[in-house]
Amino acid sequence: TPGTMMPNSGNGGEAEHYVWHQTLTDVDVRVRIPVGTTSKQIVCDFKKSKWVFGLKGETPMIEGDLYADVQIDDCFWTIEDKTTVLVTFQKKNDMEWWDCVVKGHPCVDTKKVTPENSKLSDLDGETRATVEKMMFDQHQKMKGQPTSDEMKKQDMMKQFMDAHPEMDFSQCKFS
């Protein structure tokens, strides 16, 4: 997409003061700070859809509307290795890739992100059942055998034929 950059290996990008990565559920932003900065000197204020970051008494390094709403109670920040602040935003919509962290900052092409692998056990019951059925049907097709839906139809037809022995099904063609 014109005006966007390729996502980095963490499905995020870079802006003037930070580098960011994302999964479907959260966004991690790493902001460089001067060596020796203490947590008391840091201003990191996040609201549902806004973020301000900087050092007390100075113009904010980052300020603006977030790409999308976050779950404020699950957002936090911590100082890493005395030169970086890690800010973690928990996405409100955990089925969406963000183009950017702050609207108006450099964007990545979300069509090029690499989704993380998931395990069947990570899925909710209904989704897991659907995926397992699709996998079963794919294996059946590869072996030239009937899919689960075709097996269900065959069972229903057999039950109908068993319930009506007086009917002659010898000339019927089933597909």
PDB file of C-alpha atoms in Angstrom:
ATOM      1  CA  THR A   1       0.000   0.000   0.000  1.00  0.00           C
ATOM      2  CA  PRO A   2       1.450   3.427  -0.934  1.00  0.00           C
ATOM      3  CA  GLY A   3       2.733   5.456   2.021  1.00  0.00           C
ATOM      4  CA  THR A   4       3.264   2.419   4.249  1.00  0.00           C
ATOM      5  CA  MET A   5       6.353   0.469   5.207  1.00  0.00           C
ATOM      6  CA  MET A   6       6.960  -3.244   5.534  1.00  0.00           C
ATOM      7  CA  PRO A   7       6.276  -4.438   9.083  1.00  0.00           C
ATOM      8  CA  ASN A   8       9.335  -5.402  11.114  1.00  0.00           C
ATOM      9  CA  SER A   9       9.830  -8.959  12.382  1.00  0.00           C
ATOM     10  CA  GLY A  10       7.445  -8.165  15.255  1.00  0.00           C
ATOM     11  CA  ASN A  11       4.658  -7.009  12.883  1.00  0.00           C
ATOM     12  CA  GLY A  12       5.201  -3.385  13.871  1.00  0.00           C
ATOM     13  CA  GLY A  13       7.338  -0.481  12.784  1.00  0.00           C
ATOM     14  CA  GLU A  14       9.385   2.546  13.757  1.00  0.00           C
ATOM     15  CA  ALA A  15       8.501   6.145  14.494  1.00  0.00           C
ATOM     16  CA  GLU A  16      10.630   9.117  15.530  1.00  0.00           C
ATOM     17  CA  HIS A  17      10.921   8.194  19.224  1.00  0.00           C
ATOM     18  CA  TYR A  18      10.001   4.516  19.352  1.00  0.00           C
ATOM     19  CA  VAL A  19       9.985   1.036  17.844  1.00  0.00           C
ATOM     20  CA  TRP A  20       6.898  -1.146  18.184  1.00  0.00           C
ATOM     21  CA  HIS A  21       5.792  -4.769  17.796  1.00  0.00           C
ATOM     22  CA  GLN A  22       2.341  -6.315  17.952  1.00  0.00           C
ATOM     23  CA  THR A  23       0.336  -9.494  18.228  1.00  0.00           C
ATOM     24  CA  LEU A  24      -3.405  -9.646  17.707  1.00  0.00           C
ATOM     25  CA  THR A  25      -3.917  -8.998  21.427  1.00  0.00           C
ATOM     26  CA  ASP A  26      -1.322  -6.383  22.358  1.00  0.00           C
ATOM     27  CA  VAL A  27       1.152  -3.749  21.205  1.00  0.00           C
ATOM     28  CA  ASP A  28       4.628  -3.352  22.747  1.00  0.00           C
ATOM     29  CA  VAL A  29       6.295   0.028  22.296  1.00  0.00           C
ATOM     30  CA  ARG A  30       9.948   0.639  23.210  1.00  0.00           C
ATOM     31  CA  VAL A  31      10.838   4.298  23.786  1.00  0.00           C
ATOM     32  CA  ARG A  32      14.489   5.394  24.181  1.00  0.00           C
ATOM     33  CA  ILE A  33      15.157   7.545  27.260  1.00  0.00           C
ATOM     34  CA  PRO A  34      18.329   9.233  28.509  1.00  0.00           C
ATOM     35  CA  VAL A  35      20.570   6.981  30.638  1.00  0.00           C
ATOM     36  CA  GLY A  36      19.907   7.568  34.320  1.00  0.00           C
ATOM     37  CA  THR A  37      16.236   8.524  33.898  1.00  0.00           C
ATOM     38  CA  THR A  38      14.181   7.358  36.882  1.00  0.00           C
ATOM     39  CA  SER A  39      10.582   6.197  36.869  1.00  0.00           C
ATOM     40  CA  LYS A  40       9.570   9.357  38.783  1.00  0.00           C
ATOM     41  CA  GLN A  41      10.774  11.466  35.826  1.00  0.00           C
ATOM     42  CA  ILE A  42       8.613   9.625  33.285  1.00  0.00           C
ATOM     43  CA  VAL A  43       5.172  10.775  32.195  1.00  0.00           C
ATOM     44  CA  CYS A  44       3.229   7.912  30.612  1.00  0.00           C
ATOM     45  CA  ASP A  45      -0.479   8.623  30.529  1.00  0.00           C
ATOM     46  CA  PHE A  46      -2.809   6.365  28.574  1.00  0.00           C
ATOM     47  CA  LYS A  47      -6.513   6.741  28.165  1.00  0.00           C
ATOM     48  CA  LYS A  48      -8.880   4.507  26.203  1.00  0.00           C
ATOM     49  CA  SER A  49      -7.819   6.113  22.911  1.00  0.00           C
ATOM     50  CA  LYS A  50      -5.040   8.626  23.725  1.00  0.00           C
ATOM     51  CA  TRP A  51      -1.388   8.387  24.786  1.00  0.00           C
ATOM     52  CA  VAL A  52       1.076  10.926  26.166  1.00  0.00           C
ATOM     53  CA  PHE A  53       4.693   9.989  26.859  1.00  0.00           C
ATOM     54  CA  GLY A  54       7.636  12.131  27.893  1.00  0.00           C
ATOM     55  CA  LEU A  55       9.779  13.371  30.725  1.00  0.00           C
ATOM     56  CA  LYS A  56       8.423  15.653  33.475  1.00  0.00           C
ATOM     57  CA  GLY A  57       8.924  19.336  32.758  1.00  0.00           C
ATOM     58  CA  GLU A  58       9.586  18.761  29.053  1.00  0.00           C
ATOM     59  CA  THR A  59       7.456  18.783  25.913  1.00  0.00           C
ATOM     60  CA  PRO A  60       5.964  15.271  25.406  1.00  0.00           C
ATOM     61  CA  MET A  61       7.964  13.046  23.051  1.00  0.00           C
ATOM     62  CA  ILE A  62       4.784  11.252  21.978  1.00  0.00           C
ATOM     63  CA  GLU A  63       1.244  12.609  22.143  1.00  0.00           C
ATOM     64  CA  GLY A  64      -1.860  11.728  20.171  1.00  0.00           C
ATOM     65  CA  ASP A  65      -4.777   9.444  19.426  1.00  0.00           C
ATOM     66  CA  LEU A  66      -4.044   5.726  19.506  1.00  0.00           C
ATOM     67  CA  TYR A  67      -4.816   3.725  16.354  1.00  0.00           C
ATOM     68  CA  ALA A  68      -7.648   1.991  18.263  1.00  0.00           C
ATOM     69  CA  ASP A  69      -9.061   1.725  21.775  1.00  0.00           C
ATOM     70  CA  VAL A  70      -7.156  -0.136  24.489  1.00  0.00           C
ATOM     71  CA  GLN A  71      -8.149  -1.828  27.747  1.00  0.00           C
ATOM     72  CA  ILE A  72      -6.661   0.722  30.146  1.00  0.00           C
ATOM     73  CA  ASP A  73      -6.569  -1.619  33.173  1.00  0.00           C
ATOM     74  CA  ASP A  74      -4.343  -4.043  31.237  1.00  0.00           C
ATOM     75  CA  CYS A  75      -1.870  -1.429  29.944  1.00  0.00           C
ATOM     76  CA  PHE A  76       1.415  -0.834  31.761  1.00  0.00           C
ATOM     77  CA  TRP A  77       4.976   0.405  31.383  1.00  0.00           C
ATOM     78  CA  THR A  78       8.367  -0.516  32.811  1.00  0.00           C
ATOM     79  CA  ILE A  79      11.970   0.642  32.439  1.00  0.00           C
ATOM     80  CA  GLU A  80      14.203  -1.841  30.600  1.00  0.00           C
ATOM     81  CA  ASP A  81      18.005  -1.746  30.809  1.00  0.00           C
ATOM     82  CA  LYS A  82      18.151   1.941  31.955  1.00  0.00           C
ATOM     83  CA  THR A  83      17.791   3.273  28.373  1.00  0.00           C
ATOM     84  CA  THR A  84      14.370   2.084  27.256  1.00  0.00           C
ATOM     85  CA  VAL A  85      10.798   2.193  28.510  1.00  0.00           C
ATOM     86  CA  LEU A  86       8.597  -0.730  27.437  1.00  0.00           C
ATOM     87  CA  VAL A  87       4.935   0.290  27.153  1.00  0.00           C
ATOM     88  CA  THR A  88       2.411  -2.512  26.664  1.00  0.00           C
ATOM     89  CA  PHE A  89      -1.052  -1.704  25.316  1.00  0.00           C
ATOM     90  CA  GLN A  90      -3.751  -4.374  25.564  1.00  0.00           C
ATOM     91  CA  LYS A  91      -5.965  -4.021  22.474  1.00  0.00           C
ATOM     92  CA  LYS A  92      -9.694  -3.742  23.074  1.00  0.00           C
ATOM     93  CA  ASN A  93     -10.341  -5.506  19.755  1.00  0.00           C
ATOM     94  CA  ASP A  94      -8.058  -8.545  19.769  1.00  0.00           C
ATOM     95  CA  MET A  95      -8.846  -9.501  16.181  1.00  0.00           C
ATOM     96  CA  GLU A  96      -7.251  -6.496  14.486  1.00  0.00           C
ATOM     97  CA  TRP A  97      -3.764  -5.560  13.314  1.00  0.00           C
ATOM     98  CA  TRP A  98      -2.824  -1.936  13.939  1.00  0.00           C
ATOM     99  CA  ASP A  99      -1.377   0.168  11.076  1.00  0.00           C
ATOM    100  CA  CYS A 100       0.399   2.433  13.569  1.00  0.00           C
ATOM    101  CA  VAL A 101       0.501   3.164  17.301  1.00  0.00           C
ATOM    102  CA  VAL A 102      -0.462   6.836  17.155  1.00  0.00           C
ATOM    103  CA  LYS A 103      -2.604   8.207  14.334  1.00  0.00           C
ATOM    104  CA  GLY A 104      -0.509  10.338  11.997  1.00  0.00           C
ATOM    105  CA  HIS A 105       2.717   8.443  12.789  1.00  0.00           C
ATOM    106  CA  PRO A 106       4.384   6.156  10.195  1.00  0.00           C
ATOM    107  CA  CYS A 107       2.180   3.224   9.160  1.00  0.00           C
ATOM    108  CA  VAL A 108       2.946  -0.387   8.283  1.00  0.00           C
ATOM    109  CA  ASP A 109       1.204  -2.437   5.616  1.00  0.00           C
ATOM    110  CA  THR A 110      -0.933  -4.801   7.697  1.00  0.00           C
ATOM    111  CA  LYS A 111      -1.453  -7.049   4.648  1.00  0.00           C
ATOM    112  CA  LYS A 112       2.204  -8.037   5.109  1.00  0.00           C
ATOM    113  CA  VAL A 113       2.111  -8.994   8.805  1.00  0.00           C
ATOM    114  CA  THR A 114       3.001 -12.551   9.812  1.00  0.00           C
ATOM    115  CA  PRO A 115       0.415 -13.916  12.219  1.00  0.00           C
ATOM    116  CA  GLU A 116       1.757 -15.974  15.074  1.00  0.00           C
ATOM    117  CA  ASN A 117       1.071 -19.686  15.039  1.00  0.00           C
ATOM    118  CA  SER A 118      -1.725 -20.746  17.329  1.00  0.00           C
ATOM    119  CA  LYS A 119      -2.521 -24.088  18.873  1.00  0.00           C
ATOM    120  CA  LEU A 120      -5.929 -25.752  18.717  1.00  0.00           C
ATOM    121  CA  SER A 121      -6.003 -25.597  22.513  1.00  0.00           C
ATOM    122  CA  ASP A 122      -5.836 -21.757  22.301  1.00  0.00           C
ATOM    123  CA  LEU A 123      -9.140 -21.605  20.422  1.00  0.00           C
ATOM    124  CA  ASP A 124     -12.585 -21.340  21.986  1.00  0.00           C
ATOM    125  CA  GLY A 125     -14.747 -24.465  21.808  1.00  0.00           C
ATOM    126  CA  GLU A 126     -16.846 -23.521  18.787  1.00  0.00           C
ATOM    127  CA  THR A 127     -13.880 -22.319  16.711  1.00  0.00           C
ATOM    128  CA  ARG A 128     -11.845 -25.360  17.680  1.00  0.00           C
ATOM    129  CA  ALA A 129     -14.673 -27.714  16.623  1.00  0.00           C
ATOM    130  CA  THR A 130     -14.938 -25.931  13.258  1.00  0.00           C
ATOM    131  CA  VAL A 131     -11.165 -26.138  12.646  1.00  0.00           C
ATOM    132  CA  GLU A 132     -11.049 -29.819  13.654  1.00  0.00           C
ATOM    133  CA  LYS A 133     -13.963 -30.586  11.286  1.00  0.00           C
ATOM    134  CA  MET A 134     -12.186 -28.760   8.448  1.00  0.00           C
ATOM    135  CA  MET A 135      -8.985 -30.699   9.134  1.00  0.00           C
ATOM    136  CA  PHE A 136     -10.891 -34.025   9.234  1.00  0.00           C
ATOM    137  CA  ASP A 137     -12.690 -33.208   5.975  1.00  0.00           C
ATOM    138  CA  GLN A 138      -9.394 -32.249   4.303  1.00  0.00           C
ATOM    139  CA  HIS A 139      -7.824 -35.582   5.331  1.00  0.00           C
ATOM    140  CA  GLN A 140     -10.888 -37.474   4.107  1.00  0.00           C
ATOM    141  CA  LYS A 141     -10.752 -35.728   0.712  1.00  0.00           C
ATOM    142  CA  MET A 142      -7.030 -36.501   0.397  1.00  0.00           C
ATOM    143  CA  LYS A 143      -7.805 -40.210   1.000  1.00  0.00           C
ATOM    144  CA  GLY A 144     -10.733 -40.098  -1.466  1.00  0.00           C
ATOM    145  CA  GLN A 145     -13.217 -40.778   1.327  1.00  0.00           C
ATOM    146  CA  PRO A 146     -16.463 -38.954   2.225  1.00  0.00           C
ATOM    147  CA  THR A 147     -16.355 -35.731   4.276  1.00  0.00           C
ATOM    148  CA  SER A 148     -18.224 -35.425   7.575  1.00  0.00           C
ATOM    149  CA  ASP A 149     -21.209 -33.771   5.830  1.00  0.00           C
ATOM    150  CA  GLU A 150     -21.305 -36.524   3.184  1.00  0.00           C
ATOM    151  CA  MET A 151     -21.117 -39.176   5.928  1.00  0.00           C
ATOM    152  CA  LYS A 152     -24.006 -37.496   7.747  1.00  0.00           C
ATOM    153  CA  LYS A 153     -26.120 -37.527   4.545  1.00  0.00           C
ATOM    154  CA  GLN A 154     -25.278 -41.212   3.973  1.00  0.00           C
ATOM    155  CA  ASP A 155     -26.333 -42.042   7.553  1.00  0.00           C
ATOM    156  CA  MET A 156     -29.613 -40.135   7.158  1.00  0.00           C
ATOM    157  CA  MET A 157     -30.328 -41.931   3.865  1.00  0.00           C
ATOM    158  CA  LYS A 158     -29.540 -45.312   5.440  1.00  0.00           C
ATOM    159  CA  GLN A 159     -31.897 -44.567   8.343  1.00  0.00           C
ATOM    160  CA  PHE A 160     -34.635 -43.536   5.903  1.00  0.00           C
ATOM    161  CA  MET A 161     -34.114 -46.703   3.822  1.00  0.00           C
ATOM    162  CA  ASP A 162     -34.156 -48.882   6.989  1.00  0.00           C
ATOM    163  CA  ALA A 163     -37.369 -47.179   8.136  1.00  0.00           C
ATOM    164  CA  HIS A 164     -39.044 -47.848   4.760  1.00  0.00           C
ATOM    165  CA  PRO A 165     -38.229 -51.439   3.704  1.00  0.00           C
ATOM    166  CA  GLU A 166     -41.330 -51.425   1.459  1.00  0.00           C
ATOM    167  CA  MET A 167     -39.672 -48.923  -0.890  1.00  0.00           C
ATOM    168  CA  ASP A 168     -37.287 -50.017  -3.659  1.00  0.00           C
ATOM    169  CA  PHE A 169     -34.113 -47.914  -3.759  1.00  0.00           C
ATOM    170  CA  SER A 170     -32.168 -50.183  -6.142  1.00  0.00           C
ATOM    171  CA  GLN A 171     -32.424 -47.750  -9.088  1.00  0.00           C
ATOM    172  CA  CYS A 172     -31.533 -44.604  -7.060  1.00  0.00           C
ATOM    173  CA  LYS A 173     -28.318 -42.756  -7.708  1.00  0.00           C
ATOM    174  CA  PHE A 174     -26.886 -40.792  -4.773  1.00  0.00           C
ATOM    175  CA  SER A 175     -24.300 -38.093  -5.179  1.00  0.00           C
TER     176      SER A 175
END
